[in-house]
Short mmCIF file of C-alpha atoms and ligand atoms in Angstrom, two decimals:
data_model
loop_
_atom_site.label_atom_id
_atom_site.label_comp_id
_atom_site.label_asym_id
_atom_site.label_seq_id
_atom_site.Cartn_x
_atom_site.Cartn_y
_atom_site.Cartn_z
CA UNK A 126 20.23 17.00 12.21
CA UNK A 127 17.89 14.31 13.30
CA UNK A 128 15.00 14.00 11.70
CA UNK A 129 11.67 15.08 13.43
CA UNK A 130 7.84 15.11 12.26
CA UNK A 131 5.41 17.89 12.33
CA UNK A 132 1.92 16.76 13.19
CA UNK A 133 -0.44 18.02 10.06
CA UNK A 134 -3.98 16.78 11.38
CA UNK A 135 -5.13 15.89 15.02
CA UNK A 136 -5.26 12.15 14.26
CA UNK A 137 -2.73 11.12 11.66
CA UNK A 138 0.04 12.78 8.66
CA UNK A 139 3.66 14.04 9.73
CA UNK A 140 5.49 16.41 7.55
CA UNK A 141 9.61 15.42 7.32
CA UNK A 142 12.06 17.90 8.72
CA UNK A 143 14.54 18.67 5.65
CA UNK A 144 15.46 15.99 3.99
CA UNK A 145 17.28 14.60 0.92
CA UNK A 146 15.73 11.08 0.54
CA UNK A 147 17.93 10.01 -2.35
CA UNK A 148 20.92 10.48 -0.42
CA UNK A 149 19.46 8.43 2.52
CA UNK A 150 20.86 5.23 2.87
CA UNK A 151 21.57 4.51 6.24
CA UNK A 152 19.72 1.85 8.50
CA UNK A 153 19.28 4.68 11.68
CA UNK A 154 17.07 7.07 9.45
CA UNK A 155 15.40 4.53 7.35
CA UNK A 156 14.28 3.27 10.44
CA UNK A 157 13.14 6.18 12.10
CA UNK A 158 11.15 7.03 8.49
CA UNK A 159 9.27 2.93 9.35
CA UNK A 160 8.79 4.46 12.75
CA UNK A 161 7.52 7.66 11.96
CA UNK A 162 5.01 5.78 9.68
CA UNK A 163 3.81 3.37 12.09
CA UNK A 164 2.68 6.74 14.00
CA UNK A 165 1.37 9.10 11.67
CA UNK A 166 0.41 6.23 8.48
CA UNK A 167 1.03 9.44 6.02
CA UNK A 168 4.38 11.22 5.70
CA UNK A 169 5.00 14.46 3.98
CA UNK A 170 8.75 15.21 2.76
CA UNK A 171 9.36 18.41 0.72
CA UNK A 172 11.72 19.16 -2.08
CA UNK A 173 12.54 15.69 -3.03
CA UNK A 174 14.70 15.66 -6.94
CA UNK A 175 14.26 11.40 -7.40
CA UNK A 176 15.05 10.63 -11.28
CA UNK A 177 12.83 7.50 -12.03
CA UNK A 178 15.49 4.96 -10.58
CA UNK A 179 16.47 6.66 -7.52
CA UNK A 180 12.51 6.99 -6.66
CA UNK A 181 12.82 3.43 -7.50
CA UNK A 182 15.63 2.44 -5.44
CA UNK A 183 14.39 4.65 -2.47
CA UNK A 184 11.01 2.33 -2.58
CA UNK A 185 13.11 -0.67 -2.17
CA UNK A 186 15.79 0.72 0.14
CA UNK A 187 12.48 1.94 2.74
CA UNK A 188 10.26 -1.28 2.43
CA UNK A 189 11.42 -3.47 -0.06
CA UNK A 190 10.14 -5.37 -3.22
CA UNK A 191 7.53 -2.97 -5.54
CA UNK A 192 4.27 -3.64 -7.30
CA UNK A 193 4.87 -4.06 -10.97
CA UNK A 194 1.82 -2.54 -11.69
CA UNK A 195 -1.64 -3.55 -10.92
CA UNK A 196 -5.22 -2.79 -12.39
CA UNK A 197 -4.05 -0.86 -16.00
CA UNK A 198 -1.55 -3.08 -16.86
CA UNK A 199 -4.45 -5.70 -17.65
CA UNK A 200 -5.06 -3.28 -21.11
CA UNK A 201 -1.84 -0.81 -21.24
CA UNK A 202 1.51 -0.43 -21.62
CA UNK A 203 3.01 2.12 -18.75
CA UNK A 204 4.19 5.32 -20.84
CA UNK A 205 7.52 5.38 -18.21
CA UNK A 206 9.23 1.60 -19.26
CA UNK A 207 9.21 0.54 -16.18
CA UNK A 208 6.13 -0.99 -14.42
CA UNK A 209 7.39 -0.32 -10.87
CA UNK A 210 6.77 3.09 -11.46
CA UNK A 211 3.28 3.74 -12.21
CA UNK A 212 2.16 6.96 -14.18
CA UNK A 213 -0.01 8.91 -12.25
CA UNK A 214 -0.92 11.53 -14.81
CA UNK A 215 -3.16 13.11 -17.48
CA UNK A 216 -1.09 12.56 -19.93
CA UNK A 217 -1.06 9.75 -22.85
CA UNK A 218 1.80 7.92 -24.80
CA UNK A 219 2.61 11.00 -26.78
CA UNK A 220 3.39 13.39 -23.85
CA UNK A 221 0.02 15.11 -24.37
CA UNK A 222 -2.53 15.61 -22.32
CA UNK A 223 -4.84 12.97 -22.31
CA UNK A 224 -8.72 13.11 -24.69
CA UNK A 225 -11.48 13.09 -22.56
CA UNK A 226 -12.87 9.80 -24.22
CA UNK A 227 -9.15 8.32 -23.56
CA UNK A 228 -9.75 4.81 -22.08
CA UNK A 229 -6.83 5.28 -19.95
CA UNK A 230 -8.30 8.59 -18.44
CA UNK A 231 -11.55 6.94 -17.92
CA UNK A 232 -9.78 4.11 -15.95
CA UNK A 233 -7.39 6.45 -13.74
CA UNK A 234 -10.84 8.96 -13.31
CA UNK A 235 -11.58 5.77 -10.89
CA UNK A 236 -8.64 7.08 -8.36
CA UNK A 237 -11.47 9.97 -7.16
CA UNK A 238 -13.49 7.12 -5.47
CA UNK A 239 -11.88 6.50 -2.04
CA UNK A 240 -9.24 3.46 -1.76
CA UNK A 241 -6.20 1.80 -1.34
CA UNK A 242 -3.96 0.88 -3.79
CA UNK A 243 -3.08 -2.68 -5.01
CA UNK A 244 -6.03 -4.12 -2.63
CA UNK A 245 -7.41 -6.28 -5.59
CA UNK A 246 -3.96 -8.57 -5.56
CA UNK A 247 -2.59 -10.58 -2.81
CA UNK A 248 -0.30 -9.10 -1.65
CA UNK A 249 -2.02 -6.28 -1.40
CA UNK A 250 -0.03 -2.65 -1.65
CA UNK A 251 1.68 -1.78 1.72
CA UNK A 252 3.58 1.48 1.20
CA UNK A 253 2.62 4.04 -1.55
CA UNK A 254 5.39 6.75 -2.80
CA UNK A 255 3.77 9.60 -4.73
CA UNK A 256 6.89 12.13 -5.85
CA UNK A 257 4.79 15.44 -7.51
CA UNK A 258 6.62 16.32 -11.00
CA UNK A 259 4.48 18.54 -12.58
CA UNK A 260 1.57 20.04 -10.50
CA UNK A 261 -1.45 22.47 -12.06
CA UNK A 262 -2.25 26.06 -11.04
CA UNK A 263 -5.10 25.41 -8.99
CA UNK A 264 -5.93 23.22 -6.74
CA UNK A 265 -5.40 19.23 -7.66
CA UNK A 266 -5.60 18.12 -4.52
CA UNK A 267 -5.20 13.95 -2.80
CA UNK A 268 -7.21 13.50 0.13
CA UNK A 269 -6.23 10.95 2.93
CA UNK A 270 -8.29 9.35 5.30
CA UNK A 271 -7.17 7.52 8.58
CA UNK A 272 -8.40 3.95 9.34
CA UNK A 273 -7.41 3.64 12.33
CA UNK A 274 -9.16 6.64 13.90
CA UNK A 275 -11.83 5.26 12.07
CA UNK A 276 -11.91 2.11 13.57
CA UNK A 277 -11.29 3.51 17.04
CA UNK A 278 -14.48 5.23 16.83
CA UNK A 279 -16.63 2.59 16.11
CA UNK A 280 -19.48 1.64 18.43
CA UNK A 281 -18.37 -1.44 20.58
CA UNK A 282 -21.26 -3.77 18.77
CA UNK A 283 -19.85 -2.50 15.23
CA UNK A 284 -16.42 -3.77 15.97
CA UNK A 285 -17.84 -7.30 17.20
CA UNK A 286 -20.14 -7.42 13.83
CA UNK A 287 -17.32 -6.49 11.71
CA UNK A 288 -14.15 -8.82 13.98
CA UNK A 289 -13.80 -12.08 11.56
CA UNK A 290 -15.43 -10.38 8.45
CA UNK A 291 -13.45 -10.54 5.11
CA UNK A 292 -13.97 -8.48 1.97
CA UNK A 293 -13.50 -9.86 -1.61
CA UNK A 294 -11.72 -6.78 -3.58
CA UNK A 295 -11.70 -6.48 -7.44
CA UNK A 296 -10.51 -3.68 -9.54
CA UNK A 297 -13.62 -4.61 -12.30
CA UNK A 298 -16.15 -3.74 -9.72
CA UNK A 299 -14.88 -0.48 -8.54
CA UNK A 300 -14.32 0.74 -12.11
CA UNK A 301 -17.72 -0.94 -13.01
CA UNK A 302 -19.12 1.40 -10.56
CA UNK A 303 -17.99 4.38 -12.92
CA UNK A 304 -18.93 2.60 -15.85
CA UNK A 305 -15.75 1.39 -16.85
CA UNK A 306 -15.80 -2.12 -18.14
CA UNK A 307 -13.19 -4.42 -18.98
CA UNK A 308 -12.95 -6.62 -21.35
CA UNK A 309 -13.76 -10.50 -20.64
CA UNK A 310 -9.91 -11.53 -21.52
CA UNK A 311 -8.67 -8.44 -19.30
CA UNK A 312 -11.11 -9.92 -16.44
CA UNK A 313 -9.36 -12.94 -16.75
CA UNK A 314 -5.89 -11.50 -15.65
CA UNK A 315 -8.34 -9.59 -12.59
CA UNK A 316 -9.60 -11.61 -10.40
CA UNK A 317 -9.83 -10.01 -7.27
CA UNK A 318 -8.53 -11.17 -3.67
CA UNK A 319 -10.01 -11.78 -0.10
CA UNK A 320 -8.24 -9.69 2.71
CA UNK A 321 -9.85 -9.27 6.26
CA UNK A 322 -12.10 -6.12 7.35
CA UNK A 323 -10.23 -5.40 10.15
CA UNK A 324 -6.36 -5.29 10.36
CA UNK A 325 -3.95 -5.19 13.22
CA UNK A 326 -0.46 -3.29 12.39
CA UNK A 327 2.37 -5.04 12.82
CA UNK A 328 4.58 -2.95 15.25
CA UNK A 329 2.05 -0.08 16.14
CA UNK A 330 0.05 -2.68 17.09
CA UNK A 331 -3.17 -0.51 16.05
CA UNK A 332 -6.00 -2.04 14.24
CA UNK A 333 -7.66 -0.92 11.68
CA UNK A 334 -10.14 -0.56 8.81
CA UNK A 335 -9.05 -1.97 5.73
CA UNK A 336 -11.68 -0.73 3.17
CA UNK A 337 -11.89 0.45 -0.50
CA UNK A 338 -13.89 1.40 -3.60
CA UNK A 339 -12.41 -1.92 -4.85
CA UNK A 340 -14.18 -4.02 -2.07
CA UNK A 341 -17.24 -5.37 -3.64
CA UNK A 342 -18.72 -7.76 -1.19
CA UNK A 343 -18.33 -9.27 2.25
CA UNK A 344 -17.33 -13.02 1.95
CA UNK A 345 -20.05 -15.80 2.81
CA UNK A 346 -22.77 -12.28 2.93
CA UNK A 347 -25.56 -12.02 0.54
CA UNK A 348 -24.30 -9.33 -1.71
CA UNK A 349 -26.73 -6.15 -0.97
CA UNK A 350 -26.23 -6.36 2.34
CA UNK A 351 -22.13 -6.72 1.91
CA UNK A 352 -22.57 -3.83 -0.16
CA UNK A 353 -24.77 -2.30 2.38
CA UNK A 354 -22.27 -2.70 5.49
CA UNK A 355 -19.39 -1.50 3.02
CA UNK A 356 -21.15 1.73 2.49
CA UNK A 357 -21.43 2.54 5.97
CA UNK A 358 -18.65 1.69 7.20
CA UNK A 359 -16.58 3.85 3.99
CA UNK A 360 -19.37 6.71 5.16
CA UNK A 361 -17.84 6.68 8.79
CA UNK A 362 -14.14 6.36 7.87
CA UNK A 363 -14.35 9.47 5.52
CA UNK A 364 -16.23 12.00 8.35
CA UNK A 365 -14.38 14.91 7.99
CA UNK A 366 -13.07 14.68 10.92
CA UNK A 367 -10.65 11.78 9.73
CA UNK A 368 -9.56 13.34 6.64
CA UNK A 369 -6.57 14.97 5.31
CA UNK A 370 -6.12 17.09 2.66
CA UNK A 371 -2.93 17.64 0.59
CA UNK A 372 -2.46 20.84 -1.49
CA UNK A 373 0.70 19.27 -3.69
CA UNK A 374 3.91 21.33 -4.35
CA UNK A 375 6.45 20.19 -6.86
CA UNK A 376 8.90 18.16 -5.24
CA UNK A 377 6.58 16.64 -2.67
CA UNK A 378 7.04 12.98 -2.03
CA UNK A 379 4.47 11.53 -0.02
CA UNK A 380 4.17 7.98 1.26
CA UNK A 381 1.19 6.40 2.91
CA UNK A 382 0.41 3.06 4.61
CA UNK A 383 -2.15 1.43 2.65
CA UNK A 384 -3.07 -0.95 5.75
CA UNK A 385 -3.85 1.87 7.44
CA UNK A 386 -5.30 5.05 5.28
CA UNK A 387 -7.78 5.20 2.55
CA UNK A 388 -7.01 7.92 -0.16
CA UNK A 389 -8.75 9.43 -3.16
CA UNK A 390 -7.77 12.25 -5.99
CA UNK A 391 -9.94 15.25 -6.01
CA UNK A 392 -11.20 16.86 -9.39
CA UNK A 393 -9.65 19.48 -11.30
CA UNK A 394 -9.55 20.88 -15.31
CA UNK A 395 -7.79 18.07 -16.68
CA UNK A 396 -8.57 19.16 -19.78
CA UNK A 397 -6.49 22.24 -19.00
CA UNK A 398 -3.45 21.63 -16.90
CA UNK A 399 -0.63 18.81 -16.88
CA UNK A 400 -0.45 16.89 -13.60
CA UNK A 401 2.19 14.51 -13.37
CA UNK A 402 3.36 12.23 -10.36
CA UNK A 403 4.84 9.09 -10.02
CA UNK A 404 4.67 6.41 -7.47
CA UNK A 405 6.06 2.95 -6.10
CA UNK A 406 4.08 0.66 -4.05
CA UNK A 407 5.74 -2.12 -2.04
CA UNK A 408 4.01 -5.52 -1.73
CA UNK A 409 2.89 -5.59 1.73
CA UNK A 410 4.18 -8.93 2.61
CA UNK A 411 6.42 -10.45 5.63
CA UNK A 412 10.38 -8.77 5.30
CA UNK A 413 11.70 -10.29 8.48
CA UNK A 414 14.71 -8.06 7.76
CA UNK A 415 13.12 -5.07 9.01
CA UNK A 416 11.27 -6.57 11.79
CA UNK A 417 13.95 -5.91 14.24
CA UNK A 418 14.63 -2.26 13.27
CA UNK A 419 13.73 0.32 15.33
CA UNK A 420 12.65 -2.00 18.48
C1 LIG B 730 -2.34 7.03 -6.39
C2 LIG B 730 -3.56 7.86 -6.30
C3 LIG B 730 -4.35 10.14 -6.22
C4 LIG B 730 -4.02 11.42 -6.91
O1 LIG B 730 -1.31 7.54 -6.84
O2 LIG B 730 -2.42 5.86 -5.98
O3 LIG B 730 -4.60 7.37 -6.01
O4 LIG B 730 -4.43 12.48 -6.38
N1 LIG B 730 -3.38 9.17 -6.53
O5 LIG B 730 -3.39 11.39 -7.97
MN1 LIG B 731 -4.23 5.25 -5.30
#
């Protein structure tokens, strides 16, 4: 059966018709999975059994090479053995659930601030692949927030201020904003990177805003009143009326378009209940192999 997408919020998120993503290896439905991103930037697909290497492999197969890891690789060691798959869970090396004075917890606690992943490098993260293992009881919820509504919405004058801007992103000032600080020779390996404000999508053609917990100032700005803009502008983007929420179920394998979404973890007893996902990011660079797919 083909597969079809079931709007899940007025602006943005599509939720798969059945599925088995593993199995998927075609060119016809990989393509339709680019295209059904490029409309809806957030794509829910249910019952998903990856092992480690076919979540892997899938990452690749959809969008090509992965992030080996980003911000907590300046410190630690991923528990998995393999940094293309990064740990998103409360647990520590030992399988148990992780001290609340663990560094590592304190570092991953900064995934409740909203952002988008891998923003800090160049290149930044393009697709994200969250596949639910182990989900709590209650409520443990992601949030997703759409970017281009966002920027749609905008006052005319406020998309002229903001046209040529760039942002300077670092990973040590969004966890510095928690009170996490790194260590001057895990700085070093974190230096940050420039991207622009406002981004057009390739193929949708839709612009826009790229913003994140991790941007710290506006380039060629005095700082405060970067910091100032930034604030705003994150204020409008995350109106309710742009936000998604997702209640996760095991199984669930979500992906998201980091050019296009902003995304943060909502609180729950971590002291209580394992939560365990894992996720690929591609690098969101130029694959001229899948430019011609789907138009
Ligand atoms: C991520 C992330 C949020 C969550 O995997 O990049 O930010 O709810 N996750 O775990
Ligand atoms: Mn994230």
């Amino acid at each position: 059966m083909a597969l079809t997408f079931r709007k899940l919020h007025q602006h943005f998120v599509g939720e798969a018709s059945p599925l088995e993503l593993r199995t998927v290896r075609d060119e016809e439905t990989l393509a339709r999975i680019r295209a059904g991103m490029d409309a809806y930037a957030v794509l829910v697909f249910r019952d998903q059994s990856f092992s480690d290497d076919e979540q892997i492999a899938f990452g690749e197969r959809l969008d090509g090479r992965l992030h080996q890891g980003t911000g907590s690789r300046a410190f630690t060691k991923s528990r998995l053995g393999n940094e293309a798959l990064s740990d998103i869970s409360n647990l520590d090396a030992s399988g148990e659930i992780m001290k609340a004075d663990d560094r590592r917890r304190h570092y991953t606690l900064g995934n409740r601030l909203w952002h988008t992943d891998a923003s800090f490098v160049d290149p930044p993260g393009r697709y994200s692949m969250l596949h639910a293992r182990v989900v709590p009881p209650v409520s443990a919820d992601t949030e997703f927030a759409d970017m281009r509504a966002a920027y749609d919405a905008l006052a005319v004058d406020t998309k002229v201020q903001i046209e040529e801007l760039r942002a300077h992103h670092s990973v040590a000032y969004s966890r510095h904003v928690l009170g996490f600080e790194f260590s001057a020779e895990e700085q070093e390996k974190l230096k940050g990177a420039i991207h622009p404000l406002v981004r057009t999508i390739p193929r949708s053609l839709r612009r826009s805003l790229y913003l994140a917990s991790h941007a710290s100032r506006i380039v060629d700005w005095p700082v405060p009143e970067g910091r100032l803009l930034l604030r705003d502008l994150i204020e409008h983007a995350t109106r309710p009326e742009f936000v998604y929420r997702h209640a996760w179920r095991v199984g669930d394998l979500v992906i998201w378009d980091n050019r296009a979404t902003m995304h943060r973890a909502r609180p729950f007893d971590d002291a209580k209940y394992r939560r365990e996902l894992r996720r690929v990011t591609t690098l969101d660079i130029e694959q001229p192999a899948f430019a011609a797919v789907g138009s």
